[in-house]
Amino acid sequence: MDNLTTEAMEFIISRLIERGIDAAKEAREKPNDQFCQGRSLAYYEMLDILRSEIIIHDADLKSFGLNFDIEGVML
């Protein structure tokens, strides 16, 4: 775990955000597709947890790319 830098975490989280936004777009395009809806909700939950943990650890949301309205984008 010592090799996991802040820069690496920022990159990993940015990938998750990108995938989450893609999942949310697909869920809006296919409102009756339960898989797409569940996938989008899973990304929302994951990003919400990450955001909460970053706040709890008094880190900067902006540096991790989580300074946006997750609910507005994902739901």
mmCIF file of N, CA and C in Angstrom:
data_model
loop_
_atom_site.group_PDB
_atom_site.id
_atom_site.type_symbol
_atom_site.label_atom_id
_atom_site.label_comp_id
_atom_site.label_asym_id
_atom_site.label_seq_id
_atom_site.Cartn_x
_atom_site.Cartn_y
_atom_site.Cartn_z
ATOM 1 N N MET A 1 0.817 -1.196 0.000
ATOM 2 C CA MET A 1 0.000 0.000 0.000
ATOM 3 C C MET A 1 0.858 1.257 0.000
ATOM 4 N N ASP A 2 2.107 1.149 0.402
ATOM 5 C CA ASP A 2 2.972 2.316 0.434
ATOM 6 C C ASP A 2 3.209 2.895 -0.955
ATOM 7 N N ASN A 3 3.051 2.095 -1.989
ATOM 8 C CA ASN A 3 3.291 2.556 -3.354
ATOM 9 C C ASN A 3 2.112 3.312 -3.943
ATOM 10 N N LEU A 4 0.977 3.325 -3.276
ATOM 11 C CA LEU A 4 -0.218 4.004 -3.770
ATOM 12 C C LEU A 4 -0.141 5.477 -3.387
ATOM 13 N N THR A 5 0.192 6.300 -4.344
ATOM 14 C CA THR A 5 0.369 7.730 -4.095
ATOM 15 C C THR A 5 -0.958 8.470 -4.219
ATOM 16 N N THR A 6 -0.949 9.710 -3.779
ATOM 17 C CA THR A 6 -2.130 10.563 -3.950
ATOM 18 C C THR A 6 -2.440 10.714 -5.429
ATOM 19 N N GLU A 7 -1.414 10.850 -6.233
ATOM 20 C CA GLU A 7 -1.603 10.973 -7.681
ATOM 21 C C GLU A 7 -2.283 9.729 -8.253
ATOM 22 N N ALA A 8 -1.878 8.569 -7.794
ATOM 23 C CA ALA A 8 -2.503 7.328 -8.248
ATOM 24 C C ALA A 8 -3.962 7.268 -7.816
ATOM 25 N N MET A 9 -4.237 7.671 -6.595
ATOM 26 C CA MET A 9 -5.631 7.684 -6.107
ATOM 27 C C MET A 9 -6.472 8.654 -6.929
ATOM 28 N N GLU A 10 -5.926 9.813 -7.243
ATOM 29 C CA GLU A 10 -6.645 10.788 -8.063
ATOM 30 C C GLU A 10 -6.984 10.183 -9.428
ATOM 31 N N PHE A 11 -6.028 9.468 -10.001
ATOM 32 C CA PHE A 11 -6.262 8.834 -11.296
ATOM 33 C C PHE A 11 -7.336 7.755 -11.212
ATOM 34 N N ILE A 12 -7.245 6.910 -10.205
ATOM 35 C CA ILE A 12 -8.228 5.837 -10.019
ATOM 36 C C ILE A 12 -9.622 6.413 -9.847
ATOM 37 N N ILE A 13 -9.743 7.423 -9.003
ATOM 38 C CA ILE A 13 -11.052 8.040 -8.763
ATOM 39 C C ILE A 13 -11.568 8.705 -10.032
ATOM 40 N N SER A 14 -10.685 9.328 -10.810
ATOM 41 C CA SER A 14 -11.134 9.959 -12.063
ATOM 42 C C SER A 14 -11.699 8.913 -13.021
ATOM 43 N N ARG A 15 -11.095 7.732 -13.049
ATOM 44 C CA ARG A 15 -11.615 6.650 -13.899
ATOM 45 C C ARG A 15 -12.995 6.210 -13.428
ATOM 46 N N LEU A 16 -13.166 6.107 -12.107
ATOM 47 C CA LEU A 16 -14.463 5.704 -11.560
ATOM 48 C C LEU A 16 -15.531 6.759 -11.855
ATOM 49 N N ILE A 17 -15.161 8.022 -11.768
ATOM 50 C CA ILE A 17 -16.100 9.101 -12.081
ATOM 51 C C ILE A 17 -16.523 9.010 -13.545
ATOM 52 N N GLU A 18 -15.562 8.844 -14.445
ATOM 53 C CA GLU A 18 -15.873 8.730 -15.872
ATOM 54 C C GLU A 18 -16.826 7.567 -16.140
ATOM 55 N N ARG A 19 -16.508 6.416 -15.559
ATOM 56 C CA ARG A 19 -17.367 5.240 -15.751
ATOM 57 C C ARG A 19 -18.751 5.467 -15.144
ATOM 58 N N GLY A 20 -18.792 6.127 -13.989
ATOM 59 C CA GLY A 20 -20.075 6.411 -13.350
ATOM 60 C C GLY A 20 -20.944 7.326 -14.181
ATOM 61 N N ILE A 21 -20.344 8.360 -14.739
ATOM 62 C CA ILE A 21 -21.096 9.288 -15.594
ATOM 63 C C ILE A 21 -21.614 8.561 -16.830
ATOM 64 N N ASP A 22 -20.783 7.711 -17.417
ATOM 65 C CA ASP A 22 -21.224 6.908 -18.565
ATOM 66 C C ASP A 22 -22.393 6.004 -18.189
ATOM 67 N N ALA A 23 -22.310 5.379 -17.012
ATOM 68 C CA ALA A 23 -23.394 4.496 -16.548
ATOM 69 C C ALA A 23 -24.679 5.281 -16.337
ATOM 70 N N ALA A 24 -24.568 6.487 -15.789
ATOM 71 C CA ALA A 24 -25.756 7.315 -15.556
ATOM 72 C C ALA A 24 -26.402 7.728 -16.877
ATOM 73 N N LYS A 25 -25.580 8.080 -17.868
ATOM 74 C CA LYS A 25 -26.115 8.436 -19.193
ATOM 75 C C LYS A 25 -26.845 7.249 -19.808
ATOM 76 N N GLU A 26 -26.234 6.080 -19.718
ATOM 77 C CA GLU A 26 -26.861 4.886 -20.278
ATOM 78 C C GLU A 26 -28.173 4.572 -19.561
ATOM 79 N N ALA A 27 -28.199 4.760 -18.249
ATOM 80 C CA ALA A 27 -29.423 4.495 -17.479
ATOM 81 C C ALA A 27 -30.542 5.455 -17.884
ATOM 82 N N ARG A 28 -30.182 6.708 -18.180
ATOM 83 C CA ARG A 28 -31.200 7.668 -18.632
ATOM 84 C C ARG A 28 -31.712 7.311 -20.029
ATOM 85 N N GLU A 29 -30.830 6.764 -20.865
ATOM 86 C CA GLU A 29 -31.227 6.363 -22.220
ATOM 87 C C GLU A 29 -32.071 5.092 -22.226
ATOM 88 N N LYS A 30 -31.882 4.258 -21.187
ATOM 89 C CA LYS A 30 -32.600 2.974 -21.106
ATOM 90 C C LYS A 30 -33.296 2.865 -19.748
ATOM 91 N N PRO A 31 -34.341 3.664 -19.529
ATOM 92 C CA PRO A 31 -34.976 3.697 -18.208
ATOM 93 C C PRO A 31 -35.634 2.388 -17.772
ATOM 94 N N ASN A 32 -35.906 1.496 -18.691
ATOM 95 C CA ASN A 32 -36.538 0.220 -18.337
ATOM 96 C C ASN A 32 -35.547 -0.927 -18.213
ATOM 97 N N ASP A 33 -34.287 -0.652 -18.404
ATOM 98 C CA ASP A 33 -33.255 -1.679 -18.321
ATOM 99 C C ASP A 33 -32.755 -1.761 -16.875
ATOM 100 N N GLN A 34 -33.151 -2.813 -16.181
ATOM 101 C CA GLN A 34 -32.810 -2.943 -14.764
ATOM 102 C C GLN A 34 -31.306 -3.045 -14.531
ATOM 103 N N PHE A 35 -30.602 -3.694 -15.429
ATOM 104 C CA PHE A 35 -29.147 -3.797 -15.276
ATOM 105 C C PHE A 35 -28.513 -2.410 -15.328
ATOM 106 N N CYS A 36 -28.903 -1.618 -16.321
ATOM 107 C CA CYS A 36 -28.351 -0.263 -16.454
ATOM 108 C C CYS A 36 -28.693 0.592 -15.242
ATOM 109 N N GLN A 37 -29.908 0.460 -14.749
ATOM 110 C CA GLN A 37 -30.317 1.225 -13.573
ATOM 111 C C GLN A 37 -29.497 0.816 -12.348
ATOM 112 N N GLY A 38 -29.306 -0.487 -12.181
ATOM 113 C CA GLY A 38 -28.533 -0.984 -11.038
ATOM 114 C C GLY A 38 -27.069 -0.597 -11.124
ATOM 115 N N ARG A 39 -26.528 -0.658 -12.321
ATOM 116 C CA ARG A 39 -25.122 -0.263 -12.525
ATOM 117 C C ARG A 39 -24.932 1.213 -12.182
ATOM 118 N N SER A 40 -25.839 2.047 -12.637
ATOM 119 C CA SER A 40 -25.763 3.477 -12.350
ATOM 120 C C SER A 40 -25.862 3.736 -10.850
ATOM 121 N N LEU A 41 -26.773 3.057 -10.187
ATOM 122 C CA LEU A 41 -26.936 3.221 -8.743
ATOM 123 C C LEU A 41 -25.688 2.766 -7.994
ATOM 124 N N ALA A 42 -25.073 1.692 -8.467
ATOM 125 C CA ALA A 42 -23.850 1.200 -7.817
ATOM 126 C C ALA A 42 -22.724 2.226 -7.923
ATOM 127 N N TYR A 43 -22.578 2.847 -9.087
ATOM 128 C CA TYR A 43 -21.557 3.891 -9.221
ATOM 129 C C TYR A 43 -21.892 5.095 -8.345
ATOM 130 N N TYR A 44 -23.162 5.457 -8.292
ATOM 131 C CA TYR A 44 -23.563 6.569 -7.416
ATOM 132 C C TYR A 44 -23.176 6.266 -5.971
ATOM 133 N N GLU A 45 -23.518 5.084 -5.486
ATOM 134 C CA GLU A 45 -23.212 4.705 -4.103
ATOM 135 C C GLU A 45 -21.707 4.750 -3.848
ATOM 136 N N MET A 46 -20.932 4.215 -4.794
ATOM 137 C CA MET A 46 -19.485 4.187 -4.646
ATOM 138 C C MET A 46 -18.905 5.599 -4.604
ATOM 139 N N LEU A 47 -19.342 6.464 -5.503
ATOM 140 C CA LEU A 47 -18.834 7.840 -5.517
ATOM 141 C C LEU A 47 -19.264 8.598 -4.268
ATOM 142 N N ASP A 48 -20.461 8.333 -3.791
ATOM 143 C CA ASP A 48 -20.940 8.983 -2.570
ATOM 144 C C ASP A 48 -20.097 8.559 -1.362
ATOM 145 N N ILE A 49 -19.745 7.294 -1.292
ATOM 146 C CA ILE A 49 -18.893 6.807 -0.205
ATOM 147 C C ILE A 49 -17.511 7.444 -0.296
ATOM 148 N N LEU A 50 -16.932 7.469 -1.489
ATOM 149 C CA LEU A 50 -15.623 8.096 -1.665
ATOM 150 C C LEU A 50 -15.662 9.562 -1.233
ATOM 151 N N ARG A 51 -16.694 10.263 -1.669
ATOM 152 C CA ARG A 51 -16.840 11.683 -1.314
ATOM 153 C C ARG A 51 -16.924 11.853 0.192
ATOM 154 N N SER A 52 -17.734 11.050 0.845
ATOM 155 C CA SER A 52 -17.887 11.130 2.301
ATOM 156 C C SER A 52 -16.568 10.864 3.013
ATOM 157 N N GLU A 53 -15.842 9.857 2.570
ATOM 158 C CA GLU A 53 -14.566 9.524 3.206
ATOM 159 C C GLU A 53 -13.526 10.625 3.007
ATOM 160 N N ILE A 54 -13.517 11.219 1.834
ATOM 161 C CA ILE A 54 -12.575 12.314 1.579
ATOM 162 C C ILE A 54 -12.903 13.507 2.481
ATOM 163 N N ILE A 55 -14.185 13.785 2.658
ATOM 164 C CA ILE A 55 -14.589 14.868 3.561
ATOM 165 C C ILE A 55 -14.188 14.540 4.991
ATOM 166 N N ILE A 56 -14.453 13.322 5.426
ATOM 167 C CA ILE A 56 -14.111 12.905 6.795
ATOM 168 C C ILE A 56 -12.618 13.035 7.045
ATOM 169 N N HIS A 57 -11.809 12.730 6.035
ATOM 170 C CA HIS A 57 -10.353 12.809 6.180
ATOM 171 C C HIS A 57 -9.813 14.204 5.882
ATOM 172 N N ASP A 58 -10.725 15.165 5.760
ATOM 173 C CA ASP A 58 -10.375 16.570 5.578
ATOM 174 C C ASP A 58 -9.455 16.791 4.376
ATOM 175 N N ALA A 59 -9.714 16.044 3.315
ATOM 176 C CA ALA A 59 -8.960 16.221 2.074
ATOM 177 C C ALA A 59 -9.787 17.090 1.125
ATOM 178 N N ASP A 60 -9.145 17.577 0.101
ATOM 179 C CA ASP A 60 -9.768 18.480 -0.855
ATOM 180 C C ASP A 60 -10.544 17.693 -1.917
ATOM 181 N N LEU A 61 -11.857 17.879 -1.950
ATOM 182 C CA LEU A 61 -12.690 17.184 -2.943
ATOM 183 C C LEU A 61 -12.258 17.521 -4.367
ATOM 184 N N LYS A 62 -11.879 18.766 -4.580
ATOM 185 C CA LYS A 62 -11.497 19.195 -5.928
ATOM 186 C C LYS A 62 -10.285 18.429 -6.443
ATOM 187 N N SER A 63 -9.326 18.173 -5.584
ATOM 188 C CA SER A 63 -8.126 17.464 -6.036
ATOM 189 C C SER A 63 -8.436 16.034 -6.460
ATOM 190 N N PHE A 64 -9.538 15.482 -5.961
ATOM 191 C CA PHE A 64 -9.952 14.135 -6.354
ATOM 192 C C PHE A 64 -11.059 14.161 -7.411
ATOM 193 N N GLY A 65 -11.434 15.349 -7.861
ATOM 194 C CA GLY A 65 -12.455 15.469 -8.894
ATOM 195 C C GLY A 65 -13.862 15.225 -8.411
ATOM 196 N N LEU A 66 -14.077 15.274 -7.111
ATOM 197 C CA LEU A 66 -15.399 14.982 -6.552
ATOM 198 C C LEU A 66 -16.120 16.240 -6.059
ATOM 199 N N ASN A 67 -15.760 17.374 -6.588
ATOM 200 C CA ASN A 67 -16.387 18.629 -6.190
ATOM 201 C C ASN A 67 -17.540 18.979 -7.132
ATOM 202 N N PHE A 68 -18.421 18.027 -7.347
ATOM 203 C CA PHE A 68 -19.605 18.248 -8.175
ATOM 204 C C PHE A 68 -20.813 17.614 -7.500
ATOM 205 N N ASP A 69 -21.986 17.966 -7.964
ATOM 206 C CA ASP A 69 -23.238 17.449 -7.407
ATOM 207 C C ASP A 69 -23.438 16.006 -7.893
ATOM 208 N N ILE A 70 -22.998 15.055 -7.100
ATOM 209 C CA ILE A 70 -23.068 13.644 -7.492
ATOM 210 C C ILE A 70 -24.506 13.232 -7.750
ATOM 211 N N GLU A 71 -25.421 13.639 -6.882
ATOM 212 C CA GLU A 71 -26.824 13.263 -7.070
ATOM 213 C C GLU A 71 -27.377 13.842 -8.372
ATOM 214 N N GLY A 72 -27.065 15.091 -8.647
ATOM 215 C CA GLY A 72 -27.562 15.730 -9.858
ATOM 216 C C GLY A 72 -27.052 15.078 -11.121
ATOM 217 N N VAL A 73 -25.826 14.606 -11.093
ATOM 218 C CA VAL A 73 -25.225 13.982 -12.270
ATOM 219 C C VAL A 73 -25.625 12.515 -12.395
ATOM 220 N N MET A 74 -25.656 11.826 -11.265
ATOM 221 C CA MET A 74 -25.828 10.372 -11.292
ATOM 222 C C MET A 74 -27.283 9.906 -11.228
ATOM 223 N N LEU A 75 -28.126 10.694 -10.617
ATOM 224 C CA LEU A 75 -29.519 10.226 -10.447
ATOM 225 C C LEU A 75 -30.472 10.930 -11.377
#
